[in-house]
XYZ file of C-alpha atoms in Angstrom:
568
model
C 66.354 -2.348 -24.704
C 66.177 0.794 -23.202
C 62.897 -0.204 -21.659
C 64.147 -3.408 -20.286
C 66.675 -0.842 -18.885
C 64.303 1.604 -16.769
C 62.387 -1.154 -15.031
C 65.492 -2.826 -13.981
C 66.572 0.555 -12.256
C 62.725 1.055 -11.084
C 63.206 -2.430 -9.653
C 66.875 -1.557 -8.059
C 65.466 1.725 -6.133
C 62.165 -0.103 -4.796
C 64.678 -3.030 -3.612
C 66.904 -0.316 -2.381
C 64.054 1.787 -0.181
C 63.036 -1.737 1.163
C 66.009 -2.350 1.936
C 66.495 0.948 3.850
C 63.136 1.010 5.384
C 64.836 -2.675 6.981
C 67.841 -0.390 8.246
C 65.659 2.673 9.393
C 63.656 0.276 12.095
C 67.104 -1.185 13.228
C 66.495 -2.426 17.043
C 67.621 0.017 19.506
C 68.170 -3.136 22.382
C 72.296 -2.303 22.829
C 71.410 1.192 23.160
C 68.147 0.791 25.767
C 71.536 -2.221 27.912
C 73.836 0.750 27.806
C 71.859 3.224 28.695
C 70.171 1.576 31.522
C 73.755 0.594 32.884
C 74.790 4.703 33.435
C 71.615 4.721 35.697
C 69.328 6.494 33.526
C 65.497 5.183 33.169
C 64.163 3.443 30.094
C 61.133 5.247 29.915
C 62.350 7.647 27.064
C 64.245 5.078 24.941
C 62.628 3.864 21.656
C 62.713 0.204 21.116
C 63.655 1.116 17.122
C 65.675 3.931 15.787
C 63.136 7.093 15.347
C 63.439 10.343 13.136
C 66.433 12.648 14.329
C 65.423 16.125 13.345
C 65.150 16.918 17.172
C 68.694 15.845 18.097
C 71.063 19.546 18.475
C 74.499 17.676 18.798
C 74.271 14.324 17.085
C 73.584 13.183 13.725
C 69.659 14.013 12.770
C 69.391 10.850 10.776
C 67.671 7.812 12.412
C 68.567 7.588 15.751
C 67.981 5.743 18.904
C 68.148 9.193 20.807
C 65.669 11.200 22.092
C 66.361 15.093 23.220
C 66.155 14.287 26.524
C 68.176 11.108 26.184
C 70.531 13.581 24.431
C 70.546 15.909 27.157
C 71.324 13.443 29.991
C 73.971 11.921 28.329
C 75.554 15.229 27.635
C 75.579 16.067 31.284
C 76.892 12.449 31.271
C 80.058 13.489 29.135
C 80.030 16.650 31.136
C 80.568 14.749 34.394
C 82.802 11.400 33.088
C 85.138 14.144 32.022
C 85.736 16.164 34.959
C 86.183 12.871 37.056
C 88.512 11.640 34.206
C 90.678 15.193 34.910
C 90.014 14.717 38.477
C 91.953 11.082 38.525
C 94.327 11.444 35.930
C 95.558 14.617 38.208
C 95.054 12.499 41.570
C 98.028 11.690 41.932
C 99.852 14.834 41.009
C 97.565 16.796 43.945
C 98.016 13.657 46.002
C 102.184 13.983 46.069
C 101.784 18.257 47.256
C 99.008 17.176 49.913
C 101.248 14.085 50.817
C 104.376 15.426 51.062
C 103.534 18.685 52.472
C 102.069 17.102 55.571
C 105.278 14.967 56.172
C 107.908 18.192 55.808
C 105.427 20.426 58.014
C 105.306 17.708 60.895
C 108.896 17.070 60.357
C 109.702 20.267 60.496
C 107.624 21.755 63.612
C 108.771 18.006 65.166
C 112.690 19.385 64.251
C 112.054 22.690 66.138
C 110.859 20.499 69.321
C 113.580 17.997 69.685
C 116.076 20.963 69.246
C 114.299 22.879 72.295
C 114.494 20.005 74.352
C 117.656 18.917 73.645
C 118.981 22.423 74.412
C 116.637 22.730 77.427
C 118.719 19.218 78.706
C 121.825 20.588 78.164
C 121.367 23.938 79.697
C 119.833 22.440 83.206
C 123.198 20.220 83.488
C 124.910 22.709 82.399
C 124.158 25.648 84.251
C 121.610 23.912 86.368
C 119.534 27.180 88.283
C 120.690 29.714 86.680
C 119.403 28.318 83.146
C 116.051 27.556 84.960
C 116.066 30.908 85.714
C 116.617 32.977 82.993
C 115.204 29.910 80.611
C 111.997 32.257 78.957
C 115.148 33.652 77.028
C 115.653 30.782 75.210
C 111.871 29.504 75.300
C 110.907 32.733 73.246
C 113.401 32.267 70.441
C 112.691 28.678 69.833
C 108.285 30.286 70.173
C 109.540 33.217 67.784
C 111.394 30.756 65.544
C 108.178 28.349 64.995
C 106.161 31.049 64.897
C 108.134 32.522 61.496
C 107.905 28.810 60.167
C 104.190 28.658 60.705
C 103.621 32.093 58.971
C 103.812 34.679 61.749
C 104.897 38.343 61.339
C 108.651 37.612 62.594
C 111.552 39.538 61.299
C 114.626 36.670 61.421
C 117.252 39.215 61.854
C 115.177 41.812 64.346
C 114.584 38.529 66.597
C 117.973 37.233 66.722
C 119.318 40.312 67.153
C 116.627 40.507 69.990
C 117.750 37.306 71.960
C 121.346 38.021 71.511
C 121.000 41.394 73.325
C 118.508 39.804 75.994
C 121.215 37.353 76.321
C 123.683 39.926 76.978
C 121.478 41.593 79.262
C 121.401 38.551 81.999
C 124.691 37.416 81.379
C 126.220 40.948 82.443
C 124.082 41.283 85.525
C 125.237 37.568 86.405
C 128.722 38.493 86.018
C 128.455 41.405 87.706
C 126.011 40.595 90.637
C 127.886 42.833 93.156
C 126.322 45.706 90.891
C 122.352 47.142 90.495
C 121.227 47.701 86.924
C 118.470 50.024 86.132
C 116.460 49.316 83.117
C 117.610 52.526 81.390
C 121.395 51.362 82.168
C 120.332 47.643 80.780
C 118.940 49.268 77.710
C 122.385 51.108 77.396
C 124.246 47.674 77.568
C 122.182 46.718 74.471
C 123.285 49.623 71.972
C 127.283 48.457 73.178
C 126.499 44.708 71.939
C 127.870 45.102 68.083
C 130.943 47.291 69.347
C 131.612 44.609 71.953
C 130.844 41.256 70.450
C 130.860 39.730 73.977
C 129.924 36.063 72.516
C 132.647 36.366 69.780
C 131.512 35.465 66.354
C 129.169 32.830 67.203
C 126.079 35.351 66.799
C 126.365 36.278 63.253
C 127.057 32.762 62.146
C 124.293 31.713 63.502
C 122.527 34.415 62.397
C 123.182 33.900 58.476
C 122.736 29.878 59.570
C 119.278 30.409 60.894
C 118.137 32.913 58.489
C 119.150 30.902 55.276
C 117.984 27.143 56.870
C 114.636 28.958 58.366
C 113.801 30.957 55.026
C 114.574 27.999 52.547
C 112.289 25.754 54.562
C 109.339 28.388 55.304
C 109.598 28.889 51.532
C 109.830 25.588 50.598
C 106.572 24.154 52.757
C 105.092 26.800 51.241
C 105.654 26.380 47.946
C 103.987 22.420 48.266
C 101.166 24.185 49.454
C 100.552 26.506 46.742
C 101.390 23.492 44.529
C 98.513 21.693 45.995
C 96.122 24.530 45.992
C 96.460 25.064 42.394
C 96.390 21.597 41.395
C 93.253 21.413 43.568
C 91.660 24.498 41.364
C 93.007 23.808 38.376
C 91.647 20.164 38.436
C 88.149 21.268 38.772
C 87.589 22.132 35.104
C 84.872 24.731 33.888
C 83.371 23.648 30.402
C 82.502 25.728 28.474
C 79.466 25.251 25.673
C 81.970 24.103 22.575
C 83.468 21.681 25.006
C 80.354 20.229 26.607
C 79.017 19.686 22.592
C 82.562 17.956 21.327
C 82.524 16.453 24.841
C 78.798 14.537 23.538
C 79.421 13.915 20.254
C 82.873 12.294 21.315
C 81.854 10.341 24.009
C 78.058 9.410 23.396
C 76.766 10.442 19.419
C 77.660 6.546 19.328
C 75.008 5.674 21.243
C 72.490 7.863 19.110
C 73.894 5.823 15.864
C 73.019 2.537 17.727
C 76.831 1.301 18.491
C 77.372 2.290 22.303
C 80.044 -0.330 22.856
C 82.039 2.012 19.897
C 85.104 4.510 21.338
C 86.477 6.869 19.698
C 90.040 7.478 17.653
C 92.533 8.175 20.052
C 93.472 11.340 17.683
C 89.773 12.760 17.648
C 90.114 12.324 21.720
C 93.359 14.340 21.341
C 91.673 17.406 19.234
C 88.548 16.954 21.869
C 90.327 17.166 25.123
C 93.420 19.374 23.740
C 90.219 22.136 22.818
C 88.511 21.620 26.771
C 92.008 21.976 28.214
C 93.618 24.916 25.953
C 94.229 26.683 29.091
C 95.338 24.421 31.065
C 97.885 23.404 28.623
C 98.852 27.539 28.936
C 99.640 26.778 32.807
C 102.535 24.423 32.084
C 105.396 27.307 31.520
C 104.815 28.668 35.076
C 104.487 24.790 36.508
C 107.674 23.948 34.859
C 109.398 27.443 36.291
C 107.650 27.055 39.644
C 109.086 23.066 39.857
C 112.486 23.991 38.974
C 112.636 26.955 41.776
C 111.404 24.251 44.093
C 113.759 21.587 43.075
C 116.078 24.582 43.616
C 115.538 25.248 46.930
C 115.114 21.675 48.228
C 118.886 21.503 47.034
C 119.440 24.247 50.305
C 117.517 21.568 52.492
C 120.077 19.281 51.557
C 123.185 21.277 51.037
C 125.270 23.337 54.613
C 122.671 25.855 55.256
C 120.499 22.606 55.889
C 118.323 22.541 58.880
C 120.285 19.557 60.791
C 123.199 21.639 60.610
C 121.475 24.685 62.176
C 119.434 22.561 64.603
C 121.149 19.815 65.572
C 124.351 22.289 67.192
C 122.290 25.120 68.393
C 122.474 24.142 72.022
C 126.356 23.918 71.814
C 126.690 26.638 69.532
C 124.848 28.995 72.037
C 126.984 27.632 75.034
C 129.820 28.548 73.163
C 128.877 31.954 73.181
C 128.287 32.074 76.997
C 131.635 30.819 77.626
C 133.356 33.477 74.859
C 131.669 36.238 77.093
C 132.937 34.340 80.510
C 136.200 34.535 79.032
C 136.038 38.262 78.314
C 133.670 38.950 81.273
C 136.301 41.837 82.882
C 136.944 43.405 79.545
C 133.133 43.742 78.345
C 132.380 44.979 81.597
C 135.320 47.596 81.544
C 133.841 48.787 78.307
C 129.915 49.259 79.378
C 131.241 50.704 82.152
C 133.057 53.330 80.060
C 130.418 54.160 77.810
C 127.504 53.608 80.332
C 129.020 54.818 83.486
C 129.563 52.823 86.884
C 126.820 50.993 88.087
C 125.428 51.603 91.911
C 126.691 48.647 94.066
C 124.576 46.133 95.496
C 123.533 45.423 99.044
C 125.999 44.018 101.052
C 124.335 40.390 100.576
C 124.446 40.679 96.682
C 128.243 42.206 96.081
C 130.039 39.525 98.915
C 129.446 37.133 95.882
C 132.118 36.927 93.064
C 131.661 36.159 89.513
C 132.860 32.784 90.673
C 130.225 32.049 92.765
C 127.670 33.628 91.386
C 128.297 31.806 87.586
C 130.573 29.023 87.947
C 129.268 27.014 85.271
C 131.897 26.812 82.608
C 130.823 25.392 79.421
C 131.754 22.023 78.168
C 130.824 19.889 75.622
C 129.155 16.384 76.403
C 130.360 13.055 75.249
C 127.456 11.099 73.850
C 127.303 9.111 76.500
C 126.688 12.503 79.314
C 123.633 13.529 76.460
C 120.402 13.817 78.642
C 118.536 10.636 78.029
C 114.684 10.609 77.150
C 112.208 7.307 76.984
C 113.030 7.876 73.078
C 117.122 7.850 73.661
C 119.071 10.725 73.859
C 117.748 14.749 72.604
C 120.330 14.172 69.756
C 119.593 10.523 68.711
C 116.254 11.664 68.308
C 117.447 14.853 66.067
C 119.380 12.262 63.605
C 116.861 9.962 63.373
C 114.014 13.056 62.605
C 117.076 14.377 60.326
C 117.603 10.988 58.419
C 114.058 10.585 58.384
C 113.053 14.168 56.337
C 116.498 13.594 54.488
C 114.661 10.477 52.381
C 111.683 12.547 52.058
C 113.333 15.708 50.706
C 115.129 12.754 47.962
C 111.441 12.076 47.332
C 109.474 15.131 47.193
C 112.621 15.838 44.513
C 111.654 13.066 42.327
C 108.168 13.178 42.457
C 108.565 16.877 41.397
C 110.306 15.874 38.381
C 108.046 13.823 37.649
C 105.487 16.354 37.819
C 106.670 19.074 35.076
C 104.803 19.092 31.815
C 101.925 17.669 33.363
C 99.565 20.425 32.449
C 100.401 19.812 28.154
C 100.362 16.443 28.491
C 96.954 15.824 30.454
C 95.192 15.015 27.187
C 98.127 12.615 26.126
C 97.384 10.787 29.642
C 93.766 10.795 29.036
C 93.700 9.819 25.261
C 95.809 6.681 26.144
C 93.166 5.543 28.469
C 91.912 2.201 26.933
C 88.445 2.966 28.936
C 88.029 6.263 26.988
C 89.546 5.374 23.082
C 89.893 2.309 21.385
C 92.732 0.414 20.104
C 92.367 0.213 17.175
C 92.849 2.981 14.938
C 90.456 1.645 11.920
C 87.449 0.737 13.889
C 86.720 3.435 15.860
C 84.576 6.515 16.328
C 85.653 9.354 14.597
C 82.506 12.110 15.301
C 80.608 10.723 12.298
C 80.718 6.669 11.896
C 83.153 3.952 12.250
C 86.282 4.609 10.405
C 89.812 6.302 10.683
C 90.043 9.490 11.845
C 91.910 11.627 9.431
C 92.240 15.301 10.815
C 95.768 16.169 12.272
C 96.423 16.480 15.849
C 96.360 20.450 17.110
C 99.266 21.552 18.850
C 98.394 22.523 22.953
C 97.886 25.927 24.238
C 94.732 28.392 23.657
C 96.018 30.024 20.378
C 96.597 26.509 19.034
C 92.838 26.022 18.924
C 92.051 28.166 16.133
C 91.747 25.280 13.774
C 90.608 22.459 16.105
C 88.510 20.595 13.990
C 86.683 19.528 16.780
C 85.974 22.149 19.295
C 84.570 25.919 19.289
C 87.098 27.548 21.458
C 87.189 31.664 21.454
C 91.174 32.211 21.803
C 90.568 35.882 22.393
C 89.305 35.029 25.716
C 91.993 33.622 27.801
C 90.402 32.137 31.051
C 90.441 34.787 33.883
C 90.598 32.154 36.279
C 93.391 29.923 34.830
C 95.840 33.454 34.330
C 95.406 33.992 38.467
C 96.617 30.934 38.823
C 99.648 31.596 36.809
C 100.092 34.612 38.283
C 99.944 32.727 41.950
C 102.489 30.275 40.757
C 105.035 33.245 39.151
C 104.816 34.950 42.459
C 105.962 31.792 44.261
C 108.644 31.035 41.794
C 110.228 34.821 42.771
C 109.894 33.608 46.393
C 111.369 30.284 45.768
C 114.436 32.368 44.004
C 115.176 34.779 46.619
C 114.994 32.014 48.980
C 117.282 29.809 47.207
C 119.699 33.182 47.421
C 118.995 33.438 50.944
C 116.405 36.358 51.209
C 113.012 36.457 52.091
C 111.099 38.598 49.593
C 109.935 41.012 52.090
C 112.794 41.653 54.462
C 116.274 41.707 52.568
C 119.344 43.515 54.422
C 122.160 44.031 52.093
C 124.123 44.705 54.718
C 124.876 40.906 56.317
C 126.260 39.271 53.302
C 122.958 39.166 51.009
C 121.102 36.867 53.744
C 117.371 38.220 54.039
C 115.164 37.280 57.197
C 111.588 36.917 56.750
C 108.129 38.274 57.546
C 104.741 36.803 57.577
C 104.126 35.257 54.146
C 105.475 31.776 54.841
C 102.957 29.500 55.627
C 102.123 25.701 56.639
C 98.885 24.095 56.395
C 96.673 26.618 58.183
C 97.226 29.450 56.822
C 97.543 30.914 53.479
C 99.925 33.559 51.629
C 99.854 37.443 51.102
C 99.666 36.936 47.577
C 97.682 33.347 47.743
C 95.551 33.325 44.499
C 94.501 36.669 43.911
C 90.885 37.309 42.482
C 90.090 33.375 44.041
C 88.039 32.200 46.551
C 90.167 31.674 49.912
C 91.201 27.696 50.523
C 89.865 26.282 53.397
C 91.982 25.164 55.284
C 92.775 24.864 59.309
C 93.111 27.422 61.628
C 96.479 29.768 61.531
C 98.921 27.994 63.640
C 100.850 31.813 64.162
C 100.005 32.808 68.130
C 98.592 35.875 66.283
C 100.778 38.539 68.335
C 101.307 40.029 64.737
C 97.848 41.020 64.699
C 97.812 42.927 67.955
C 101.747 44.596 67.890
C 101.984 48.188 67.424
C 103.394 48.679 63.942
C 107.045 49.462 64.267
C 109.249 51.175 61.536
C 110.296 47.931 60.132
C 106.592 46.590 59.932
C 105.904 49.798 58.510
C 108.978 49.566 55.713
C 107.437 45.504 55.232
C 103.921 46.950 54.617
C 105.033 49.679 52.081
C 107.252 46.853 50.455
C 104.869 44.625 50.086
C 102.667 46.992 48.479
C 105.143 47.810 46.184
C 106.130 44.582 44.840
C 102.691 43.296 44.302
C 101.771 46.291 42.380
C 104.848 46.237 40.814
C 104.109 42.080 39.989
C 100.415 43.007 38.841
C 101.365 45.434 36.630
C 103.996 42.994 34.722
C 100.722 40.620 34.605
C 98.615 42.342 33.177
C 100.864 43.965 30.792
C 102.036 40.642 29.873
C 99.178 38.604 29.562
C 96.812 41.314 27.692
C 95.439 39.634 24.360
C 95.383 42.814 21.392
């Protein structure tokens, strides 16, 4: 019996090893379809599954792999992944690129209208005398662009500025019978804040400007630095224990002869969860960085918005003219107190009165007086620009929600992609055969990855690149604050009821920010739209105070950084 016994098992194991020598020369014909549909030549495919000892990522049993089919298809996996980051975060980079362009045009459109519509008013208003003295007003709407677009411009300094200018012309108008020197002109200037000779209208319009101007500087800014990080952050850098899980995950299957197989959507979770640990680790600074946005486009929308600012400047500023002709003989009395009495004019200058000479009182138009362009009137145009931006700011909002978590759930968006896993969670690839994957899920982030199953990922060594990014993105949520609170960063004056005015760190597309990723390469992007006067000024006391400011609070930022994000 026991005999009968032995040659029944010597019979099982010969029937077994022919039986596996059958499975061992299994054709390798899916394999040589697939692979020849990526592009790759046929040249090194077997035609039956071979040996596997030379295989370094997949299974060394039989195999229809060789090491450099193995090697091409990991730079295969290497490649389908970063184009799978690249379009799952298209349309993220796709709503900062979008929507940037439409505020900046809008915007730099906005300042135009307003110009002309002023410049329309003015010439029926005051007809020669505007045309005149019009460079006044040209500069402040140049100055006021030239903030917007990133220049060196201190709000406050420059309003200031035309309001004394202002001043200047208006008193040698109103008192024509009189000749000014420059030294007595400059001595008008100092009296401007004791006299308030156009009423109140200048530090409204002051806080107006600074607030609108600062929120939407800021704000255009902050979609570009939104699109220049998406744009780096996008562009993945594998590392080794990525590229391997990367393989085995996306084309081992292949090697074990079943290239039509996907993987478990939970492997593809612990997979792409390890290659995007810190990217995950960007998501508390997006989140903080969207809500100081969504902050500030609530000041686009709210009474410091730029329609209000815009839209009235032209009558706003009249109004002021016609405050000082009102007070004309008591402003003068006053300079002429504290300046002493002017020389008078030649005999063909002081037979004209005030009358004559500026006899162009101020008064509102009815819509139907407005100046008329081939486009309607200067202020149609200004609503319809207005209404225009209004249902983009309403958009730019939403699709800014919509944007917050992206970051930690990237691998959620590409792990529910029915070209990358399969459906169902029996049959699928699992790293070793077909079957159910059984390992949990990791949680996201870079210290998370300790016990990936899947991935080799060294959570000492946060990614330098990824942390200046953060640090980019917490430098433009601080912006984004003080803007919402009405201060620049870099020029705050307690003194005019907490509204800041701004210096050269706001930018558009074409040019980029003091602080615009440090330690990165520089974006390319188009030429600097500022007129680049801030280049060539003497540096004055305030650029001076901006300078030493500016070093301060970026030292002061860097320091917090690094402090913060050093790994013990």
């Amino acid at each position: 019996m026991f005999r009968v016994q032995v040659v029944f098992c010597t019979l099982s194991v010969l029937l077994s090893f022919s039986f596996g020598g059958d499975v061992k020369s299994r054709s390798c014909n899916d394999v040589r379809q697939a692979y020849t549909a990526k592009g790759f030549s046929l040249t090194s495919v077997p035609h039956q599954e071979i040996s596997g000892e030379h295989l370094r990522v997949c299974s060394q049993g039989y195999t229809c792999c060789t090491s450099e089919m193995e090697d091409k298809l990991s730079q295969q996996s290497k490649l389908e992944f970063e184009n799978l980051v690249e379009e799952t975060s298209q349309n993220l980079r796709t709503t900062f690129v979008s929507r940037h362009k439409k505020f900046d045009e809008f915007f730099l459109e906005l300042l135009d209208n307003s110009q002309r519509s002023l410049n329309d008013m003015f010439v029926r208003t005051y007809g020669k005398l505007y045309t005149q003295n019009s460079e006044v007003f040209q500069d402040l709407f140049t100055e006021l662009k030239r903030y917007y677009t990133g220049g060196n411009v201190n709000l406050q300094e420059m309003l200031n500025d035309f309001w004394s200018r202002l001043l200047e012309r208006m008193f040698q108008l109103l008192n024509s019978q009189y000749t000014f020197t420059d030294d007595y002109l400059e001595c008008i200037s100092k009296y401007t804040d004791q006299l308030k000779p156009f009423g109140d209208v200048p530090r409204k319009l002051k806080a107006q400007v600074t607030r609108a101007f600062i929120a939407a500087r800021t704000f255009v800014q902050g979609l570009m630095v939104g699109r220049e990080v998406a744009n780096r952050v996008a562009k993945v850098n594998l590392l080794p224990g990525c590229s391997k899980a990367l393989t085995r995950m996306l084309y081992c299957p292949y090697c074990g002869g079943m290239p039509d197989l996907k993987p478990c959507a939970n492997y593809c979770q612990n997979v792409i969860k390890g290659c995007l640990a810190n990217q995950a680790d960007l998501d508390p600074e997006w989140n903080l960085f969207i809500d100081a946005m969504l902050l500030v486009a609530e000041r686009l929308e709210g009474p410091f918005n730029i329609e209000a600012v815009m839209e009235p400047i032209d009558v706003k500023i009249s109004e002021a003219i016609m405050t000082m002709q009102d007070n004309t003989m008591q402003v003068s009395a006053k300079v002429f107190q504290g300046c002493g009495h002017p020389k008078p004019a030649g005999m063909g200058r002081s037979a004209r009165g005030i009358t004559d000479t500026f006899n162009a009182r101020f008064r509102p138009y009815s819509p139907e007086e407005r100046p008329t362009t081939a486009a309607g009137t200067s202020l149609d145009r200004l609503r319809i620009v207005w209404r225009t931006m209004q249902h983009s700011v309403v958009d730019i909002k939403e699709r800014l929600k919509e944007s917050k978590k992206f970051w930690s759930s990237l691998p959620d968006s590409i792990c529910t992609d029915e070209r990358v896993v399969s459906t169902d969670s029996e049959q699928c690839w699992n790293s070793h055969t077909k079957g159910r994957y059984f390992p949990e899920v990791v949680k996201d982030g870079l210290t998370n990855q300790l016990h990936n199953p899947e991935v080799e990922v060294d959570i000492t060594r946060p990614d330098t690149f990824i942390r200046q990014q953060i640090m980019t993105l917490r430098m433009m949520t601080t912006k984004l604050r003080n803007a919402y609170n009405g201060n620049d960063i870099y020029f705050q004056d307690s003194s005019d009821e907490g509204s800041g005015s701004g210096s050269g760190s706001g930018c558009t597309e074409g040019c980029t920010t003091e602080f615009d990723f440090v330690g990165t390469e520089t974006p390319v992007v188009a030429a600097d739209r500022s007129d680049g006067r801030a280049a060539t000024a003497p540096a004055s006391g305030a650029s001076a105070s901006w300078l030493a400011a500016s070093s301060t609070l970026l030292t002061s930022l860097a320091l917090q950084l690094v402090l913060h994000w050093q790994w013990r």
